[in-house]
Coordinates of C-alpha atoms and ligand atoms in Angstrom, one line a residue:
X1 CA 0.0 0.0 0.0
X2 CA 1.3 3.7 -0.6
X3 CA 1.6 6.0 1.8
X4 CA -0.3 9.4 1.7
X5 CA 1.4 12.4 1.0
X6 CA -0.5 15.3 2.8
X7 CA -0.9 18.3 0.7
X8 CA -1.0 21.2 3.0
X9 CA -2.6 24.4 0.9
X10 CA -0.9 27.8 1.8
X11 CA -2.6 30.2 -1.2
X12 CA -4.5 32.2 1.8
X13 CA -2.2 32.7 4.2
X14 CA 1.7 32.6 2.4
X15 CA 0.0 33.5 -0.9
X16 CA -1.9 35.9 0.2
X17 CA 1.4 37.2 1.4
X18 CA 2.6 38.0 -2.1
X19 CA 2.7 41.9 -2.3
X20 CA -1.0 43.3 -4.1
X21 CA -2.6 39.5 -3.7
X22 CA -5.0 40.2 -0.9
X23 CA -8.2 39.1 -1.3
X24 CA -11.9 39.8 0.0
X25 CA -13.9 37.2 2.2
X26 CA -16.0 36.1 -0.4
X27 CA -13.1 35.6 -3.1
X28 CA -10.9 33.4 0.4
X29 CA -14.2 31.7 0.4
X30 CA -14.6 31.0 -3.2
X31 CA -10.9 29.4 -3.1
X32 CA -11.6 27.6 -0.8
X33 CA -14.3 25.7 -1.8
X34 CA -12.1 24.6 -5.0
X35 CA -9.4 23.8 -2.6
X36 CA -12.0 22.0 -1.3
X37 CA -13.2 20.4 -4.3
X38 CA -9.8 19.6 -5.6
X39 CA -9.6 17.4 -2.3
X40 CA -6.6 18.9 -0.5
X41 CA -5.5 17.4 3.2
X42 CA -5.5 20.7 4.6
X43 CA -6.1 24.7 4.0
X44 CA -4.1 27.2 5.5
X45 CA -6.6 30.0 5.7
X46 CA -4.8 32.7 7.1
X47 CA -3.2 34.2 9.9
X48 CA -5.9 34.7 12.7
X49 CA -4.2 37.8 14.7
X50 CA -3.3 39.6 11.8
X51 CA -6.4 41.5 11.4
X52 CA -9.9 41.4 12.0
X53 CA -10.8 40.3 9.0
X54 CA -8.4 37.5 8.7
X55 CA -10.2 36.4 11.9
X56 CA -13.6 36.5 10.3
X57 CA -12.5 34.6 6.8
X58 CA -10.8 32.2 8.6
X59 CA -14.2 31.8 10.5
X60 CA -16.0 31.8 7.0
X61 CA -14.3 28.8 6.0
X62 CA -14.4 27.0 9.2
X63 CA -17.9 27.1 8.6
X64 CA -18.2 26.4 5.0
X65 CA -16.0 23.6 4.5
X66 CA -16.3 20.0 5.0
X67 CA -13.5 18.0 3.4
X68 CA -10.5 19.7 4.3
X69 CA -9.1 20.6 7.6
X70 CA -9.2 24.4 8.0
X71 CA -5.9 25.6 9.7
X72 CA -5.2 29.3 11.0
X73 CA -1.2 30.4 11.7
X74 CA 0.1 31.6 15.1
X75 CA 2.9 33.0 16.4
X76 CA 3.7 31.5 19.9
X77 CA 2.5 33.5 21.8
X78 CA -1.0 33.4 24.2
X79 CA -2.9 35.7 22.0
X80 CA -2.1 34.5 18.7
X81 CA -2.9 31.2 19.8
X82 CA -6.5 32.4 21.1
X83 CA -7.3 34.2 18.4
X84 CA -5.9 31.0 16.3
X85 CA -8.2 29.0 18.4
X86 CA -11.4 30.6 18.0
X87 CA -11.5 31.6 14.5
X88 CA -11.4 27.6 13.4
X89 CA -13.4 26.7 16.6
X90 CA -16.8 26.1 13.6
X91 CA -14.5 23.2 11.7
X92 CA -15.6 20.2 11.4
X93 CA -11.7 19.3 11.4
X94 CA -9.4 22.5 12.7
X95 CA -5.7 22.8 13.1
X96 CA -3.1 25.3 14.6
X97 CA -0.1 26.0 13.2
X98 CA 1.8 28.0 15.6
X99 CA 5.7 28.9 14.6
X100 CA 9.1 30.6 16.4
X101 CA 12.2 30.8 14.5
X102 CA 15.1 29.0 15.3
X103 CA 18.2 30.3 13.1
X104 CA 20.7 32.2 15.3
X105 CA 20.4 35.2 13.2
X106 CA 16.6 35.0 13.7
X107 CA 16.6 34.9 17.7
X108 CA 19.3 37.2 18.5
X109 CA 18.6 39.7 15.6
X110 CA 14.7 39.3 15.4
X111 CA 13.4 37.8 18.7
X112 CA 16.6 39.2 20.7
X113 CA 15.8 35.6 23.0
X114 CA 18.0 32.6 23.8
X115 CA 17.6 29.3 22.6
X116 CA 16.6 28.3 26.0
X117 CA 13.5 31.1 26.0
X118 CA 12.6 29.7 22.5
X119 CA 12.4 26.3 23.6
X120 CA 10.1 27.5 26.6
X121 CA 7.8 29.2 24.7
X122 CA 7.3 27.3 21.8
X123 CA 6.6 24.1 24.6
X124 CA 4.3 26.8 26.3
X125 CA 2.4 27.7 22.9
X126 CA 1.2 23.5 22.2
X127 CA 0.1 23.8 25.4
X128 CA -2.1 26.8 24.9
X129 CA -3.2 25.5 21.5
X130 CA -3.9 21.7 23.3
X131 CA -7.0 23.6 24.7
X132 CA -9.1 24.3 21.3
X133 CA -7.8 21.2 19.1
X134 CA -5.4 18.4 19.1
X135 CA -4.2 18.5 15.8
X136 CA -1.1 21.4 16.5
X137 CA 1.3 21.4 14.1
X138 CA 4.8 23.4 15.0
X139 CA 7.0 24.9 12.6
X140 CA 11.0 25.8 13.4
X141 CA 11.0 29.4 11.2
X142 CA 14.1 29.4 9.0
X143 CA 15.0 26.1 9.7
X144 CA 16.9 26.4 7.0
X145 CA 19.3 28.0 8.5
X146 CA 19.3 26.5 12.1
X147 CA 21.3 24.2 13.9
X148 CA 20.7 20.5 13.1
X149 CA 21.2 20.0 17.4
X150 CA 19.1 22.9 18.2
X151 CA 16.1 21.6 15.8
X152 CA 16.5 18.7 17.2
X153 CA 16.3 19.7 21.0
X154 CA 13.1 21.9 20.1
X155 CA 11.8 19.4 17.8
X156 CA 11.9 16.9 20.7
X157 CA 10.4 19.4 23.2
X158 CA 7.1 20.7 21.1
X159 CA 7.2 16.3 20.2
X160 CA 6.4 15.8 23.8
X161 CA 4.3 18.9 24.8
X162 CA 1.8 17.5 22.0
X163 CA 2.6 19.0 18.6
X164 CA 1.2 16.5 16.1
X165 CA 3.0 17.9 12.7
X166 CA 6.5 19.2 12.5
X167 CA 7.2 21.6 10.2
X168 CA 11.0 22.0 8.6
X169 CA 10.7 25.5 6.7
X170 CA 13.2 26.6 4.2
X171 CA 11.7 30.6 5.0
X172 CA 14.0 31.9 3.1
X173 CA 14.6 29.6 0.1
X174 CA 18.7 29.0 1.3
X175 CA 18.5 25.6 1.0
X176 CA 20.1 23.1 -1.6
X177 CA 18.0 19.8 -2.7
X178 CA 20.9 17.3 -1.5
X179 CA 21.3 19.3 2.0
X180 CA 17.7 19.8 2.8
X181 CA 17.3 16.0 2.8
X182 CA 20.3 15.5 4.6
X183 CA 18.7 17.7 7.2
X184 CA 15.1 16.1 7.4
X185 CA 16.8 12.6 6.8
X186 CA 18.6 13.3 10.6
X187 CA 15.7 14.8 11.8
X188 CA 13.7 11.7 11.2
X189 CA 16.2 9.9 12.7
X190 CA 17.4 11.7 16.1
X191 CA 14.3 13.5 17.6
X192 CA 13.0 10.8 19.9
X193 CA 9.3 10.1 18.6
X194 CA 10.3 11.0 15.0
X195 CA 7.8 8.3 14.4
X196 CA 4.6 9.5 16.0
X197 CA 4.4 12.9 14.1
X198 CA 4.3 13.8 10.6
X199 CA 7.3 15.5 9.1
X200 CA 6.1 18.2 6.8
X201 CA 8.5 20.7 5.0
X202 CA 7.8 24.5 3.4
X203 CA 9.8 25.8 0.4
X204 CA 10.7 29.6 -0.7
X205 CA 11.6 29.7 -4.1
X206 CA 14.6 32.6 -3.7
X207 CA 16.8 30.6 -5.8
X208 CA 14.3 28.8 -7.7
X209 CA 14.6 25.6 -5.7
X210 CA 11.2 25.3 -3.6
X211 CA 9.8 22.2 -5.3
X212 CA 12.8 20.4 -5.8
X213 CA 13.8 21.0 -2.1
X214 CA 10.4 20.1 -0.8
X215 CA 10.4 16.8 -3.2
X216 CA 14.5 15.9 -2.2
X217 CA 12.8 15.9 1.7
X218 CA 9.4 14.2 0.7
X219 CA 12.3 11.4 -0.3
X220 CA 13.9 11.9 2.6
X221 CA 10.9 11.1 4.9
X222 CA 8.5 14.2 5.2
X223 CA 5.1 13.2 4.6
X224 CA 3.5 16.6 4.1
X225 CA 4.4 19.4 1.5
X226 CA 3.4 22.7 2.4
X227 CA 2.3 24.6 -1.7
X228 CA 0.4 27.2 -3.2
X229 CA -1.8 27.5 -6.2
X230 CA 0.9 28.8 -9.3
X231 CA 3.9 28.7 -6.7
X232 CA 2.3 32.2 -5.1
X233 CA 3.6 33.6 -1.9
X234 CA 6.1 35.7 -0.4
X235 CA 8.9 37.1 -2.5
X236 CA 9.8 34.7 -5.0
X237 CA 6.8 32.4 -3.5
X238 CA 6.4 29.3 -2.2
X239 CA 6.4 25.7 -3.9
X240 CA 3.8 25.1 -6.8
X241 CA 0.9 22.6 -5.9
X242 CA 0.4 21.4 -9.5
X243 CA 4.5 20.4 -9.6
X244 CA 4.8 18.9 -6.5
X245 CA 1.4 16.3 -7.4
X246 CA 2.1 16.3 -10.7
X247 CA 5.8 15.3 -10.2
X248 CA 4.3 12.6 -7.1
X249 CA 1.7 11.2 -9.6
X250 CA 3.9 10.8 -13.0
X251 CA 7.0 9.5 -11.6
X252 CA 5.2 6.3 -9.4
X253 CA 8.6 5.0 -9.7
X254 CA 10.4 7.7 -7.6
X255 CA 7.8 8.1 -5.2
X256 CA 5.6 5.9 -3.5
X257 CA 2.9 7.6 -2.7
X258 CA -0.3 8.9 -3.4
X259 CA -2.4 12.0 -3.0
X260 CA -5.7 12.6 -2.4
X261 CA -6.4 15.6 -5.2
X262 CA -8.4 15.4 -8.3
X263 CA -6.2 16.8 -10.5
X264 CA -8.8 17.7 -12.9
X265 CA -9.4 20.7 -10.2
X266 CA -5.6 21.9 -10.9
X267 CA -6.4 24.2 -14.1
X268 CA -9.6 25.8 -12.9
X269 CA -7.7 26.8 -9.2
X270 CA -5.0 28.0 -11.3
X271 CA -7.3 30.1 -13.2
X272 CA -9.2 31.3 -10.1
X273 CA -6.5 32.6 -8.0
X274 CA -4.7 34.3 -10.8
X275 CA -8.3 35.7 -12.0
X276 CA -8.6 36.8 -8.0
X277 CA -4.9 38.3 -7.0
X278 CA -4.2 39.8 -10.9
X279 CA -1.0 37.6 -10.7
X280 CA -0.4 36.4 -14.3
X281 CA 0.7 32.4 -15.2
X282 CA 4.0 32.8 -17.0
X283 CA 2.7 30.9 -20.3
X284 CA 5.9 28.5 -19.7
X285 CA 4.8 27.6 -16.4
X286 CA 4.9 24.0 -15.9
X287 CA 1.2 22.2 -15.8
X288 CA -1.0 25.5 -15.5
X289 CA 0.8 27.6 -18.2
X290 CA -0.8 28.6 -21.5
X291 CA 2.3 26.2 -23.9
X292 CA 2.4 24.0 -21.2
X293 CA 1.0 21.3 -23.4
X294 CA 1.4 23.4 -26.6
X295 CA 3.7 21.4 -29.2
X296 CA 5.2 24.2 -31.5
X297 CA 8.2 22.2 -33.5
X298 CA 7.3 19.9 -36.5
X299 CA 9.3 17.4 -35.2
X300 CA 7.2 17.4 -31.6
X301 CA 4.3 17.6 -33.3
X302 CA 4.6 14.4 -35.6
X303 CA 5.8 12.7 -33.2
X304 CA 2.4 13.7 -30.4
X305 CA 0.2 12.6 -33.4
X306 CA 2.1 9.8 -33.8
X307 CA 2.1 9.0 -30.5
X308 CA 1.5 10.9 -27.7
X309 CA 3.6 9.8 -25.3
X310 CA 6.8 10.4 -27.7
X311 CA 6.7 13.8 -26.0
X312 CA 4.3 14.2 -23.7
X313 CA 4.4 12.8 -19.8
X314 CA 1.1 14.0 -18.5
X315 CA -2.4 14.6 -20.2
X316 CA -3.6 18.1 -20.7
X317 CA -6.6 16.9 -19.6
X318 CA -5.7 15.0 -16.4
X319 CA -5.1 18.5 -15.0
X320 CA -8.0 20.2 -16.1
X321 CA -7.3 21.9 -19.8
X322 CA -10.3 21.5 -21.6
X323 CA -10.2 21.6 -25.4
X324 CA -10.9 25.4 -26.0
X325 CA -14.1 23.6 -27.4
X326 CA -17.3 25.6 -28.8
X327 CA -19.7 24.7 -26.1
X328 CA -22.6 27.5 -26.8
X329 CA -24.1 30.0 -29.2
X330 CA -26.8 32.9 -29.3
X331 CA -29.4 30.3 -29.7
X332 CA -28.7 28.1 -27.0
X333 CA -30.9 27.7 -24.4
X334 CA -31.3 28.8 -20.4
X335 CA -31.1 25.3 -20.0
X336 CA -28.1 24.5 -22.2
X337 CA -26.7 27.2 -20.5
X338 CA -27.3 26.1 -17.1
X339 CA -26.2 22.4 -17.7
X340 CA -22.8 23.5 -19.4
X341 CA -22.2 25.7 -16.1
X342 CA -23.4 22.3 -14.4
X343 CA -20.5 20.3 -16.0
X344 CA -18.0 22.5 -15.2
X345 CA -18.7 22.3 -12.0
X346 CA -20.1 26.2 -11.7
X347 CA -23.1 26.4 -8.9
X348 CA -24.6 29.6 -8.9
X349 CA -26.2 30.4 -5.8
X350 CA -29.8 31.5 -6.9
X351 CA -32.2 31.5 -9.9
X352 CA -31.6 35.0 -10.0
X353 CA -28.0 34.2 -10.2
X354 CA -28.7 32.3 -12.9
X355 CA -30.9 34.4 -14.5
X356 CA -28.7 37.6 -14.6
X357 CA -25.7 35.2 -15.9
X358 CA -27.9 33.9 -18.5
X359 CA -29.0 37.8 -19.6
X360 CA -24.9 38.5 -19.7
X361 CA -24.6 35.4 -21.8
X362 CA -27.0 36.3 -24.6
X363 CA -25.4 40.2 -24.5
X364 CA -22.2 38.4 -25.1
X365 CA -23.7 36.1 -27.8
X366 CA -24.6 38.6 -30.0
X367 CA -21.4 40.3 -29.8
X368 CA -19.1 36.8 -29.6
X369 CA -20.1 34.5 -32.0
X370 CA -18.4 31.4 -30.6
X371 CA -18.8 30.6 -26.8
X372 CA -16.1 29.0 -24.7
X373 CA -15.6 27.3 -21.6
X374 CA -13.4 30.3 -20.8
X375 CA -15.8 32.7 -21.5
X376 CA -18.4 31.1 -19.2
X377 CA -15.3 31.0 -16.1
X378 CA -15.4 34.6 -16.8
X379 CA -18.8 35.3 -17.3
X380 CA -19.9 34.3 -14.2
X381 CA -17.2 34.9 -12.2
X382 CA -18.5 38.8 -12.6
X383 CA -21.9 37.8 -11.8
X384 CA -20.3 36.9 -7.8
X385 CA -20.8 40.6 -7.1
X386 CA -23.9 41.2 -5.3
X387 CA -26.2 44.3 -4.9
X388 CA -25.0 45.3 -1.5
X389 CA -21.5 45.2 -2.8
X390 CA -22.1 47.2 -5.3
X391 CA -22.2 51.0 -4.4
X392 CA -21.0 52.0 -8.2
X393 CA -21.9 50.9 -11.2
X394 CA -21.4 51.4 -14.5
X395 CA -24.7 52.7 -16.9
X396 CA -23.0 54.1 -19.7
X397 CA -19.7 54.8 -21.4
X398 CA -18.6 56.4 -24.3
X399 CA -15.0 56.9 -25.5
X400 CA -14.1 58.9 -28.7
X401 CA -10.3 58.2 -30.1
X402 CA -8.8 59.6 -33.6
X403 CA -5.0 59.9 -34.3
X404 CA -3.5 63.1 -33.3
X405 CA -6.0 63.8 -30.8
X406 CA -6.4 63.4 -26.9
X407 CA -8.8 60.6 -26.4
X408 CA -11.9 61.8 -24.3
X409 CA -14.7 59.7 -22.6
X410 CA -17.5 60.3 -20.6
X411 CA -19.5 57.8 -18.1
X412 CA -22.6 57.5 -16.1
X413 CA -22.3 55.5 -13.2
X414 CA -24.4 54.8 -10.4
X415 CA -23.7 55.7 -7.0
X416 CA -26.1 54.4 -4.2
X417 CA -28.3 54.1 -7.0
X418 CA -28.5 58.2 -8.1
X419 CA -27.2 58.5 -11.5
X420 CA -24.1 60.6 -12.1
X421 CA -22.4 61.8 -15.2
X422 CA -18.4 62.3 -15.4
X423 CA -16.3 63.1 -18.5
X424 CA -12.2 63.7 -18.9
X425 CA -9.7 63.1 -21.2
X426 CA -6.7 61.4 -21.1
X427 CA -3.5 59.5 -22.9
X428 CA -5.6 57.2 -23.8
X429 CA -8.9 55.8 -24.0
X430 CA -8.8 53.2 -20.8
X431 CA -6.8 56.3 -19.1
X432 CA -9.9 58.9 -19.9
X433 CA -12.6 56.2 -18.9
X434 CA -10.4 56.1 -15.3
X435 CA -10.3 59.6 -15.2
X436 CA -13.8 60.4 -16.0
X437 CA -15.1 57.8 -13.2
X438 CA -12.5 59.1 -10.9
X439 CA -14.1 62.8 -11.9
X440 CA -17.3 61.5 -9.8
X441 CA -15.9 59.1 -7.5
X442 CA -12.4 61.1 -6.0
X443 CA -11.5 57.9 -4.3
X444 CA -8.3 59.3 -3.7
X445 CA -6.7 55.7 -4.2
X446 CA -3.9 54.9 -6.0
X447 CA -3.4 52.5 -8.9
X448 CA -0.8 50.1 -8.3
X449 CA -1.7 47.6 -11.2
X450 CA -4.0 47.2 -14.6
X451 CA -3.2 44.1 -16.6
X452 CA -5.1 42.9 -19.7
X453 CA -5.0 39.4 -20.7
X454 CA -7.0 37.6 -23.5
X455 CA -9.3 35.0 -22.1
X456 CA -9.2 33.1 -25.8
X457 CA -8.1 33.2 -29.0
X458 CA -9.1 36.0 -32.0
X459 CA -9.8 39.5 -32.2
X460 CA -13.3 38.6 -30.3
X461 CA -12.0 37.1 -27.5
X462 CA -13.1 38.8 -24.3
X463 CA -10.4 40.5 -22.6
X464 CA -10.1 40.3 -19.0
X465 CA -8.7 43.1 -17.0
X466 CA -7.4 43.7 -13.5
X467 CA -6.7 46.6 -11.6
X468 CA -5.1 47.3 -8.5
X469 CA -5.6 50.1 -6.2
X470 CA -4.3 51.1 -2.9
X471 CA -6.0 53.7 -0.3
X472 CA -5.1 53.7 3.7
X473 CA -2.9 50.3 3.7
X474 CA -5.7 48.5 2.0
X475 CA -5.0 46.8 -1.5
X476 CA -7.9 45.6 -3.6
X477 CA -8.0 43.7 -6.9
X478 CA -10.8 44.2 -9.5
X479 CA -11.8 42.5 -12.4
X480 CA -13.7 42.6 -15.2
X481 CA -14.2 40.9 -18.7
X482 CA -15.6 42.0 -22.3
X483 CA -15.2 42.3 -25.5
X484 CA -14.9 45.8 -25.5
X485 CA -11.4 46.2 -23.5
X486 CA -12.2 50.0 -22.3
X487 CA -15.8 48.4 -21.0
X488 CA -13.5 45.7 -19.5
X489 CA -11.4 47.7 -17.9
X490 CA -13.9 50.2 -16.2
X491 CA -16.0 47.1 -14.9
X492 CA -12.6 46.2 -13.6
X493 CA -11.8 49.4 -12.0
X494 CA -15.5 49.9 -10.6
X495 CA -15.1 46.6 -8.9
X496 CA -12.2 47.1 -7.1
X497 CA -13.5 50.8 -6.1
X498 CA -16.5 48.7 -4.9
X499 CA -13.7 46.9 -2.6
X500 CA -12.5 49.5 -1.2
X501 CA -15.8 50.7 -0.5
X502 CA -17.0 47.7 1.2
X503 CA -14.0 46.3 2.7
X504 CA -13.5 46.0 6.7
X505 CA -10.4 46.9 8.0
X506 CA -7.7 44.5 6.3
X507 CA -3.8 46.4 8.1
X508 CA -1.6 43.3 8.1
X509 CA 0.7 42.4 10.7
X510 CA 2.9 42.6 7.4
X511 CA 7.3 42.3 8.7
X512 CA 6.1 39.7 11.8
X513 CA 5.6 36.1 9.9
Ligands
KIV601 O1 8.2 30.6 5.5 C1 7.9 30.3 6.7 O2 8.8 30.1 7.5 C2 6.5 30.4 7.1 C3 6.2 29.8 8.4 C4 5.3 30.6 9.2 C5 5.8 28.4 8.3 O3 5.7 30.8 6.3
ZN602 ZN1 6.5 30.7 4.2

């Protein structure tokens, strides 16, 4: 029998981490649930004591998810732990992760403690934790770069105190493959009770090592693998999910071991969270990126028709890539509509849900003459946006744009449901349709990112655009999707001014993890 490998999500917690990728309650809650559908061990949801509304998405997910274990970070100390403790307290299966580091530079630099006060309080923090859940997992912050005895004196300590899952992270990304495994191999073998937790390791990509270091220590021993969704997180980020079980699943001969995930969920989380955070896929990113399967020389692509497996090692389709295929047209039905959105595993919440995305559909019909899968991801990923969270909205546009002239625009919007009419000009037409909604809105926040990105091929295709803005230590994403990119774009703006409007307090405890 093969073992299980845990896969331990990070996305909303070290991904969210990523400078710009914050994200709203409702869009931590929509990744979840395709976290949850993709059938990962556990979800790191975020950082409890960070902020408020950390707290309350963590909370949000503890209640609306089933399958996975919901799991909230901590640093070890009493309050952390609390707050840790009570935002997963609605799981049905909940975990804390509490963490101190252990480097030398990290406690006399950073914590300015011994190594005999770290021990104490990382033995005191699995104790506080023991009183919400038993399932504590402890992790040895820029391990690293610690001292093999010291990891293993602390190791032992937090072992006995209770800590159920030990955690070997590479915060930094420092290590090398054939090091790192030397490390968790003596782990495994000199902590006293190696055999009663789960050895679990966490990879920063600084030199572009994070998978391979997390799969030379799943060799090594460690049964859990700490990833995000398209390698997101901190700096350089953290170890790509889709590698790490693609890499377990094709090479059976290497590893021994299976996962839960349905890897048919890989290509539609990939889409999500770089749809939700505005972080483009690199289209040479391995498994989720646009040529990953794409065969461009002749000789590659006799040989795939030839055989496929002269040059290919997985199937597009084994990791969700559908076949860009024609799926509906303007004359296609609610119902053919709703059962496409059935298959590809889309609920909408309401019939009014489904109504409104069916009314978008035939707009987009007329306009878009062939109707992909892609389209319909997009489609209804606008339609998430519901009345009370949207204070401005967009009734009109027009934007007027000859050679030699300065482009000029003019909106209508609605605001709290009175009409309002702006007009500017500017360098070009996306930059006037900013300005002229800015000319009634003054949000006063700054734009930090606009990216455009095709959703399918042809001049038709719908482009989908995200924008960042900034305002008081808050950072929102928007998006928005159309044919007409200067409509695109101002849905995307509008929807992240609609953020900004609505969103609680979200100051990170950004410089302490
Ligand atoms: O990189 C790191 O060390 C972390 C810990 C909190 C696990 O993210
Ligand atoms: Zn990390």
């Amino acid at each position: 029998m093969k073992q299980h490998l845990v896969i331990f999500d990070t996305t909303l917690r070290d991904g969210e981490q990523s400078p710009g990728a914050s994200m709203t309650r409702e869009e931590k809650i929509r990744v979840a649930r395709q976290l949850e559908k993709m059938r990962v061990d556990v979800i790191e949801a975020g950082f409890a004591a960070a902020s408020p509304g950390d707290f309350e998405s963590i909370q949000a997910i503890a209640q609306a998810i089933k399958d996975s274990t919901i799991c909230s970070l901590a640093r070890a100390n009493e309050n952390d732990i609390n707050r840790a403790g009570e935002a997963i307290k609605p799981a049905k299966s909940g975990r804390i992760h509490t963490f101190i580091a252990t480097s030398p530079i990290h406690m006399e630099k950073k914590l300015r403690m011994s190594p005999d006060q770290v021990v104490e309080q990382a033995v005191k923090s699995i104790g506080w934790a023991r009183q919400y859940t038993d399932d504590i997992e402890f992790s040895a912050e820029d391990a690293g770069r610690s001292e093999i005895d010291f990891l293993c004196r602390i190791f032992e300590a937090v072992i006995k105190a209770g800590a159920r899952t030990i955690n070997v992270p590479d915060t930094v990304g420092y290590a090398i493959p054939f090091q790192y495994a030397e490390t968790m191999r003596q782990l495994i073998e000199r902590v006293p009770n190696s055999d009663k937790v789960i050895w679990s390791v966490h990879c920063h990509n600084d030199l572009g090592l994070a998978v391979s270091n997390s799969l030379a220590a799943v060799l090594a021993g460690a049964r859990q693998v700490e990833c995000t969704i398209n390698g997101l997180g901190e700096r350089a980020g953290n170890a790509a999910l889709e590698e790490i079980v693609m890499a377990v699943r094709t090479r059976p001969d290497v590893f021994e071991l299976e996962t839960r995930i349905d890897t048919t969920q890989i290509v539609p989380a990939s889409k999500l969270i770089s749809q939700i955070t505005g972080y483009p896929v690199q289209p040479n990113k391995a498994v989720v990126g646009a040529n990953a399967f794409a065969h461009e020389s002749g000789i590659h692509q006799d040989g795939v028709l030839k055989h496929r497996e002269t040059y290919e090692i997985m199937r597009a389709q084994d990791v969700g890539w559908s076949q860009n295929k024609l799926v509906l047209g303007k004359h296609s039905g609610r119902n053919a509509f709703k059962s496409r959105l059935q298959e590809l595993g889309i609920e909408l919440e309401s019939d009014e849900a489904v109504n409104a995305a069916f009314a978008r559909f035939k707009e987009l019909a007329d306009r878009k003459h062939e109707i992909f899968d892609e389209d319909l991801h997009a489609l209804v990923s606008d339609e998430v946006v519901t009345p009370d969270q949207e204070h401005y909205k967009l009734l009109y546009s027009h934007v007027c744009s000859e050679t030699g002239e300065m482009p000029h625009a003019k909106v209508i919007l609605s605001v709290g449901g009175v009409e309002q009419k702006g007009e500017a000009g500017g360098g070009g037409p996306v930059d006037a349709t900013f300005k002229a909604i800015e000319s009634i809105v003054n949000s006063g926040a700054e734009l930090m990112l606009y990216s455009v990105n095709a959703i399918t091929t042809g001049t038709d295709a719908q482009g989908e655009v995200t924008t960042r803005l900034t305002k008081a230590d808050r950072v929102v994403n928007g998006n928005g999707a159309d044919t007409d990119i200067v409509i695109a774009s101002a849905r995307s703006y509008l929807n992240a001014l609609n953020k900004l409007h609505c969103s609680l307090d979200k100051v990170k405890a950004q410089g302490d993890v």
